[in-house]
PDB file of C-alpha atoms in Angstrom:
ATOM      1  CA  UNK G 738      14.249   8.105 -10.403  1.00 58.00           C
ATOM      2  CA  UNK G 739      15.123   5.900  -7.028  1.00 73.00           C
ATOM      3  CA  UNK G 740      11.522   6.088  -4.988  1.00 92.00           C
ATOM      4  CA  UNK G 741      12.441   6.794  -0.997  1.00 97.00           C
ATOM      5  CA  UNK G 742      10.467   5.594   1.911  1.00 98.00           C
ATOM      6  CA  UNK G 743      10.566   6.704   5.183  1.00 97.00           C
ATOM      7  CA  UNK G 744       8.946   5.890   8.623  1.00 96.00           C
ATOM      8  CA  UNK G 745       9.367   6.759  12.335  1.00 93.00           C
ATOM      9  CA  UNK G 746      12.795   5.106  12.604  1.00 95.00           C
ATOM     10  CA  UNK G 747      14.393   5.751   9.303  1.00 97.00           C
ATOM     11  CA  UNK G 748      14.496   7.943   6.515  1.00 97.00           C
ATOM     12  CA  UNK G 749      15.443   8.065   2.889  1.00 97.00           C
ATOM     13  CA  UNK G 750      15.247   4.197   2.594  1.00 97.00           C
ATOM     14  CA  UNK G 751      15.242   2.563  -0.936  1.00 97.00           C
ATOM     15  CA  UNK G 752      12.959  -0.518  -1.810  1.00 97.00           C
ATOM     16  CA  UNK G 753      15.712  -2.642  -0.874  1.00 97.00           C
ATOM     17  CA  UNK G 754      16.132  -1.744   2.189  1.00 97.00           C
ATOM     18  CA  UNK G 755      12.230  -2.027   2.484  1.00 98.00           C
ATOM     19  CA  UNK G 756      12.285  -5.379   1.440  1.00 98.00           C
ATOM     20  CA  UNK G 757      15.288  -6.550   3.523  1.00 98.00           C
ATOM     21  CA  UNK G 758      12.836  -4.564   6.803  1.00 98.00           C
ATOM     22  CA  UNK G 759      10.054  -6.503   5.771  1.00 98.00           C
ATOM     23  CA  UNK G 760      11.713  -9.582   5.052  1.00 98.00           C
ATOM     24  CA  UNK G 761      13.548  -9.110   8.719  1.00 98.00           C
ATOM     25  CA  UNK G 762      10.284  -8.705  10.055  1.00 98.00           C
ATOM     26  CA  UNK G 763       8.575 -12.283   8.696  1.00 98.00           C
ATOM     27  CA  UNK G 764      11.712 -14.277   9.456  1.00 98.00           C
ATOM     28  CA  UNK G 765      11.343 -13.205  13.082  1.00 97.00           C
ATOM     29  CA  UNK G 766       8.065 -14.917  13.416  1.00 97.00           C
ATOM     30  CA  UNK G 767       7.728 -17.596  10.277  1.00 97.00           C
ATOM     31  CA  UNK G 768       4.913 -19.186  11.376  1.00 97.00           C
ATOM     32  CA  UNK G 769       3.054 -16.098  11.074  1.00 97.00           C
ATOM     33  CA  UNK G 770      -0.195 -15.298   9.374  1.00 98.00           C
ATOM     34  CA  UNK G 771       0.835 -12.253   7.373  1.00 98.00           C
ATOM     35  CA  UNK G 772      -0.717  -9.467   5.198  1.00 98.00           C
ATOM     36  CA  UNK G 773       1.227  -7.157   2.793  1.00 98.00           C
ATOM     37  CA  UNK G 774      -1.042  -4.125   2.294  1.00 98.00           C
ATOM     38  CA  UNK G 775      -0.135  -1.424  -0.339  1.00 98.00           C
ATOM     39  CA  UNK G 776      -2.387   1.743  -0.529  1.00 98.00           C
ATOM     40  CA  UNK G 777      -2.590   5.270  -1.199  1.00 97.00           C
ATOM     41  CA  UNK G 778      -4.250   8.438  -0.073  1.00 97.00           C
ATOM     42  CA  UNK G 779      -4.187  12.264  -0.753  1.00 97.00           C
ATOM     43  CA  UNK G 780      -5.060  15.251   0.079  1.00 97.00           C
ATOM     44  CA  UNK G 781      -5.702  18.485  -2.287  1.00 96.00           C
ATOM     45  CA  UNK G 782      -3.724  21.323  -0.385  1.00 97.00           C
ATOM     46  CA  UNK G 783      -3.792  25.493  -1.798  1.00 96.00           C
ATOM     47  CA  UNK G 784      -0.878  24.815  -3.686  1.00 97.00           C
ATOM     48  CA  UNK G 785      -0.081  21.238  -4.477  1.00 97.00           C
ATOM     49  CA  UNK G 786      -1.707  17.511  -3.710  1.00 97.00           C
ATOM     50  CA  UNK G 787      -0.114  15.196  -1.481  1.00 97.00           C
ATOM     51  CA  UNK G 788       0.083  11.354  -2.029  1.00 97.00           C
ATOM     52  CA  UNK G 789       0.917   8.795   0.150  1.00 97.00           C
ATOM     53  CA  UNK G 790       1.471   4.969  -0.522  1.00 98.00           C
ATOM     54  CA  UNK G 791       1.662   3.417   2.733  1.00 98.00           C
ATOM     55  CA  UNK G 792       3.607  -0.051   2.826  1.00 98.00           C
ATOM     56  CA  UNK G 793       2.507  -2.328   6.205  1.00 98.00           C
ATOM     57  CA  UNK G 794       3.077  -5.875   6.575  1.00 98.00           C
ATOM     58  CA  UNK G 795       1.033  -6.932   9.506  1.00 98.00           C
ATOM     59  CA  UNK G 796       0.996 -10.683  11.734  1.00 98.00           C
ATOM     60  CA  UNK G 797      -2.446 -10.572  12.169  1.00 96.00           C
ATOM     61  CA  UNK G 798      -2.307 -10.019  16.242  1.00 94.00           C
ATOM     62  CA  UNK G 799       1.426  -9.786  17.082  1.00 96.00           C
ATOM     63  CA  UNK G 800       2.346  -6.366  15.162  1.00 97.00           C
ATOM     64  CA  UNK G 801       3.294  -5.017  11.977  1.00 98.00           C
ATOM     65  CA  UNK G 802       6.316  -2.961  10.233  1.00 98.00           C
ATOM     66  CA  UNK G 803       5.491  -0.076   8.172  1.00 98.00           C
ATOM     67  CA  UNK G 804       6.377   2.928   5.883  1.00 98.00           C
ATOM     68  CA  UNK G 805       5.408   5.568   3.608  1.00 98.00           C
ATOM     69  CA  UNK G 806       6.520   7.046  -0.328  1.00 98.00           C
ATOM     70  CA  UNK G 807       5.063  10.658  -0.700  1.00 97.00           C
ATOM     71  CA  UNK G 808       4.679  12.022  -3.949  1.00 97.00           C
ATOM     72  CA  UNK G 809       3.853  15.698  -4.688  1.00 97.00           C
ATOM     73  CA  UNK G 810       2.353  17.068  -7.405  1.00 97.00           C
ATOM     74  CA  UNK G 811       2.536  20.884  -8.245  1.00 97.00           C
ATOM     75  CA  UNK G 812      -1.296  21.164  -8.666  1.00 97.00           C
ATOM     76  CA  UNK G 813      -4.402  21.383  -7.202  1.00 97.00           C
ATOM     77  CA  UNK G 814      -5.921  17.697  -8.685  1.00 97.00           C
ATOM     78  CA  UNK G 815      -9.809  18.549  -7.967  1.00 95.00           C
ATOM     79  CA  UNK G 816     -11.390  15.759 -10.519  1.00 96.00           C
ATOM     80  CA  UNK G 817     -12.210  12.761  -8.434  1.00 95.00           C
ATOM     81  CA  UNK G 818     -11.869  10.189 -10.932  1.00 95.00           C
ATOM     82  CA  UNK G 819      -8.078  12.030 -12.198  1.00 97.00           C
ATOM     83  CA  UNK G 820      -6.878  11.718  -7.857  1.00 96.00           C
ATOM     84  CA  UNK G 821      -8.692   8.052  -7.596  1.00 96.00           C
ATOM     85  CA  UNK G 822      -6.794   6.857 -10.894  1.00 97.00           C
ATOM     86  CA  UNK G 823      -3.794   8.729  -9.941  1.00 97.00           C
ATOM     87  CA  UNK G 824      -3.911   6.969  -6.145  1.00 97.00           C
ATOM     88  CA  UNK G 825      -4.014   3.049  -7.774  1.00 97.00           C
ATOM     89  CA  UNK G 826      -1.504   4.139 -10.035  1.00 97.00           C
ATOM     90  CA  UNK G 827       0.739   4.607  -7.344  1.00 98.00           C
ATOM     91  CA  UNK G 828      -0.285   1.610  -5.407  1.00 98.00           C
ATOM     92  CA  UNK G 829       0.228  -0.058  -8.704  1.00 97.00           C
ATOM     93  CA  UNK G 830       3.888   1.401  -9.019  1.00 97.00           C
ATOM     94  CA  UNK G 831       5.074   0.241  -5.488  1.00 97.00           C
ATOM     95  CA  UNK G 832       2.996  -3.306  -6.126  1.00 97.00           C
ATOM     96  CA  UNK G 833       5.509  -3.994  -8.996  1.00 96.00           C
ATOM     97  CA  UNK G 834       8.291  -3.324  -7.144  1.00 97.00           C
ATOM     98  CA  UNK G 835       7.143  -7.109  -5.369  1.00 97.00           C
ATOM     99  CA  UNK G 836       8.919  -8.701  -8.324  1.00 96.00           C
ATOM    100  CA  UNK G 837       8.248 -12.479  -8.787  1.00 96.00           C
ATOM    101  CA  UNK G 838      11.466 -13.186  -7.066  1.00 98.00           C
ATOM    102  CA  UNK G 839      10.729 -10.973  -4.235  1.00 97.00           C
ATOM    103  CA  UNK G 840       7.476 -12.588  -3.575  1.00 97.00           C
ATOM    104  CA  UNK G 841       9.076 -15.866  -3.592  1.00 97.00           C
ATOM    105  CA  UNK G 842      11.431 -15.015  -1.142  1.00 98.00           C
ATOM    106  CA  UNK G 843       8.665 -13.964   1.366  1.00 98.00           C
ATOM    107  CA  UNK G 844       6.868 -17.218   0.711  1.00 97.00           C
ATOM    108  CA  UNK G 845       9.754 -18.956   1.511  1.00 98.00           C
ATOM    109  CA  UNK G 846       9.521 -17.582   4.791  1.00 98.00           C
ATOM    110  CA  UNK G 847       6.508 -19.157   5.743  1.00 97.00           C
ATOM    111  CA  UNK G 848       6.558 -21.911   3.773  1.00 97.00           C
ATOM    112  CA  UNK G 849       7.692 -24.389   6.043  1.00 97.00           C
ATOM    113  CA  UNK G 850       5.255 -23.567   8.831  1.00 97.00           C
ATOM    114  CA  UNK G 851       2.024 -23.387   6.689  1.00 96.00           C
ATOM    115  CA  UNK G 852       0.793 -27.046   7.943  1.00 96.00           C
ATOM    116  CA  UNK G 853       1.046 -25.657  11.544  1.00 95.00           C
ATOM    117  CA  UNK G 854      -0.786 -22.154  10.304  1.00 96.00           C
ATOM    118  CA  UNK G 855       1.261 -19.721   8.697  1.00 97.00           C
ATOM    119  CA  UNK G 856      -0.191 -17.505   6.312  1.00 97.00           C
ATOM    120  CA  UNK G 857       0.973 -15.285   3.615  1.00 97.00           C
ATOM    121  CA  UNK G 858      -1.242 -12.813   1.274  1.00 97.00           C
ATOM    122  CA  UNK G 859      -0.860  -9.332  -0.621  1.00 97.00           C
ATOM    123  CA  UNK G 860      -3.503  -6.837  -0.602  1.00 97.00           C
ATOM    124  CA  UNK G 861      -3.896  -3.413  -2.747  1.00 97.00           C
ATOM    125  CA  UNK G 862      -5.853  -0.641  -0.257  1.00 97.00           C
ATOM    126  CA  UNK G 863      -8.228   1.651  -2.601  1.00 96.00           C
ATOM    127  CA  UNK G 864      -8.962   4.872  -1.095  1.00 92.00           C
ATOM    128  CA  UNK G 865     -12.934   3.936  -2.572  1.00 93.00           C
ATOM    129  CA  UNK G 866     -16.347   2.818  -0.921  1.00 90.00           C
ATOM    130  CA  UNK G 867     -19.349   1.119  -2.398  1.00 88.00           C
ATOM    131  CA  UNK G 868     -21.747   3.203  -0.253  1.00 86.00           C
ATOM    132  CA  UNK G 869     -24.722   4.279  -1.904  1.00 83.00           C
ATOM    133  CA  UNK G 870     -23.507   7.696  -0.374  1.00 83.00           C
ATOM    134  CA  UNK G 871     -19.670   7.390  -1.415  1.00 85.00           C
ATOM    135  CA  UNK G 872     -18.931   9.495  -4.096  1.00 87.00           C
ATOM    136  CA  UNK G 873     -15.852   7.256  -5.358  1.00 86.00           C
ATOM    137  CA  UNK G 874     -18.738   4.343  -5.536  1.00 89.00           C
ATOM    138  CA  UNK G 875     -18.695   4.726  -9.668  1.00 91.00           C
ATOM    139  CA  UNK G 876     -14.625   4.272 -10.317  1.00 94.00           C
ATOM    140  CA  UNK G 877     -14.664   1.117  -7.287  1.00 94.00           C
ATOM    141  CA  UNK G 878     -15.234  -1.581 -10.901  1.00 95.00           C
ATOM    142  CA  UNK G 879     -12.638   0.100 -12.652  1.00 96.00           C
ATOM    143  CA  UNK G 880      -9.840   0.792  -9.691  1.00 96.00           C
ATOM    144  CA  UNK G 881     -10.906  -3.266  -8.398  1.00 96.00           C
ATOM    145  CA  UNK G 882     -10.221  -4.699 -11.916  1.00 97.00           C
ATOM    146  CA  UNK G 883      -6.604  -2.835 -11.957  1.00 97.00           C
ATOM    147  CA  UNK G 884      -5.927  -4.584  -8.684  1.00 96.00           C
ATOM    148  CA  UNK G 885      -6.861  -7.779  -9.908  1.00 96.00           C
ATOM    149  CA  UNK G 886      -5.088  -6.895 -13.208  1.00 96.00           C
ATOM    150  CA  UNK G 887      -1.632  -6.782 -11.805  1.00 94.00           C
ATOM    151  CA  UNK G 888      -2.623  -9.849  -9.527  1.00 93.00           C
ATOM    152  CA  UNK G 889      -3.201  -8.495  -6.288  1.00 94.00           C
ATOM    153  CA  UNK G 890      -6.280  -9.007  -3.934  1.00 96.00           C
ATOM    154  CA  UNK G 891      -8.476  -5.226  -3.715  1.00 97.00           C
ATOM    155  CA  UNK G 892     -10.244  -4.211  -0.865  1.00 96.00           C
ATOM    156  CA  UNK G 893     -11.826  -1.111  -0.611  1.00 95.00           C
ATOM    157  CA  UNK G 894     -13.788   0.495   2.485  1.00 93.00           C
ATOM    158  CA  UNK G 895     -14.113  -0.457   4.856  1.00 92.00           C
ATOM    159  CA  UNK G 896     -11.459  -2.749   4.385  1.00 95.00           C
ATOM    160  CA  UNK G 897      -8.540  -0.381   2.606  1.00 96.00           C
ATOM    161  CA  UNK G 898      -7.217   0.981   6.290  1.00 93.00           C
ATOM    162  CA  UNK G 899      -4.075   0.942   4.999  1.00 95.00           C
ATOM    163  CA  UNK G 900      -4.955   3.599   2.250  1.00 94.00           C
ATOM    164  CA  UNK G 901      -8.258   5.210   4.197  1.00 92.00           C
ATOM    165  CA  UNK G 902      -6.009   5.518   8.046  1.00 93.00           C
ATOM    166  CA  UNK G 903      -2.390   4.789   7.564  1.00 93.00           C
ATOM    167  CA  UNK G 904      -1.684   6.636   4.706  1.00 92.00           C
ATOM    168  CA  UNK G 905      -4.530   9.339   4.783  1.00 90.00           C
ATOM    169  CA  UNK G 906      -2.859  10.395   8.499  1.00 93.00           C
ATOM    170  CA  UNK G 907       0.354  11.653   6.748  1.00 94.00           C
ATOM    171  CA  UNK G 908      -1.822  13.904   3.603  1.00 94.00           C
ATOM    172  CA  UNK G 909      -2.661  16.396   6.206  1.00 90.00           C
TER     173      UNK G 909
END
């Protein structure tokens, strides 16, 4: 099954094409200082629950490119811990499609311009807070060490925008 991303501008795009927009997108400005965030949010509706992995790769202060993957599911998912696993999972899904190789290649980008700055990091967004009110705080060990698992930095909220805003604006 081919996943499809879409944003504002385009539609039905495969990961390649993804990769070739966000690759587009550092070579423009290769002395950058970028981010690649991957998170995901949902939203439990009457008759289904809607996911959505947001991709953004952001220059910190000069702009950022971005899309989304939704993923339906036929059901009303009310356990917590089942939609919190089931949101890293698909984080985890689009994470691995950054294959060695394709990470290399963004590197590359800024390679040559990190003495004069440039930056270059990947971050996984969990919908999740630590607050002693947050009712996701007792899965935030377990969804942080499956982020770390697969190699990529966590953040959770505050710092999970991409996955808390981005994402959670097209659940409704």
């Amino acid at each position: 099954m081919e996943m499809t991303f879409q944003n504002l501008q385009e539609k039905n795009m495969t990961f390649d094409i993804v990769f070739q927009r966000i690759l587009a997108f550092m070579s423009r400005s290769p002395s950058g200082n970028y981010q690649l965030m991957i998170g995901t949010d949902s939203q439990v509706h009457s008759t289904h629950t809607k996911f959505i992995t947001g991709i953004v790769i952001m220059n910190k202060g000069k702009g950022a490119w971005a899309c989304i993957r939704k993923v339906i599911i036929p059901r009303k998912i009310l356990r917590l811990h089942e939609k919190i696993s089931y949101e890293t999972t698909l984080t985890e899904e689009v994470v691995s499609l950054f294959t060695e190789d394709r990470k290399s290649q963004l590197i590359d980008v800024v390679l040559p311009f990190v003495y004069q700055g440039a930056t270059f990091s990947i971050e996984g967004h969990i919908d999740i807070g630590a607050g002693r009110r947050n009712k996701t705080r007792e899965f935030v060990n377990e969804m942080v060490a499956r982020m770390e698992s697969i190699g990529i930095e966590p953040k959770i909220k505050p710092d999970s925008f991409v996955a808390s805003s981005y994402a959670n604006k097209y659940t409704k």
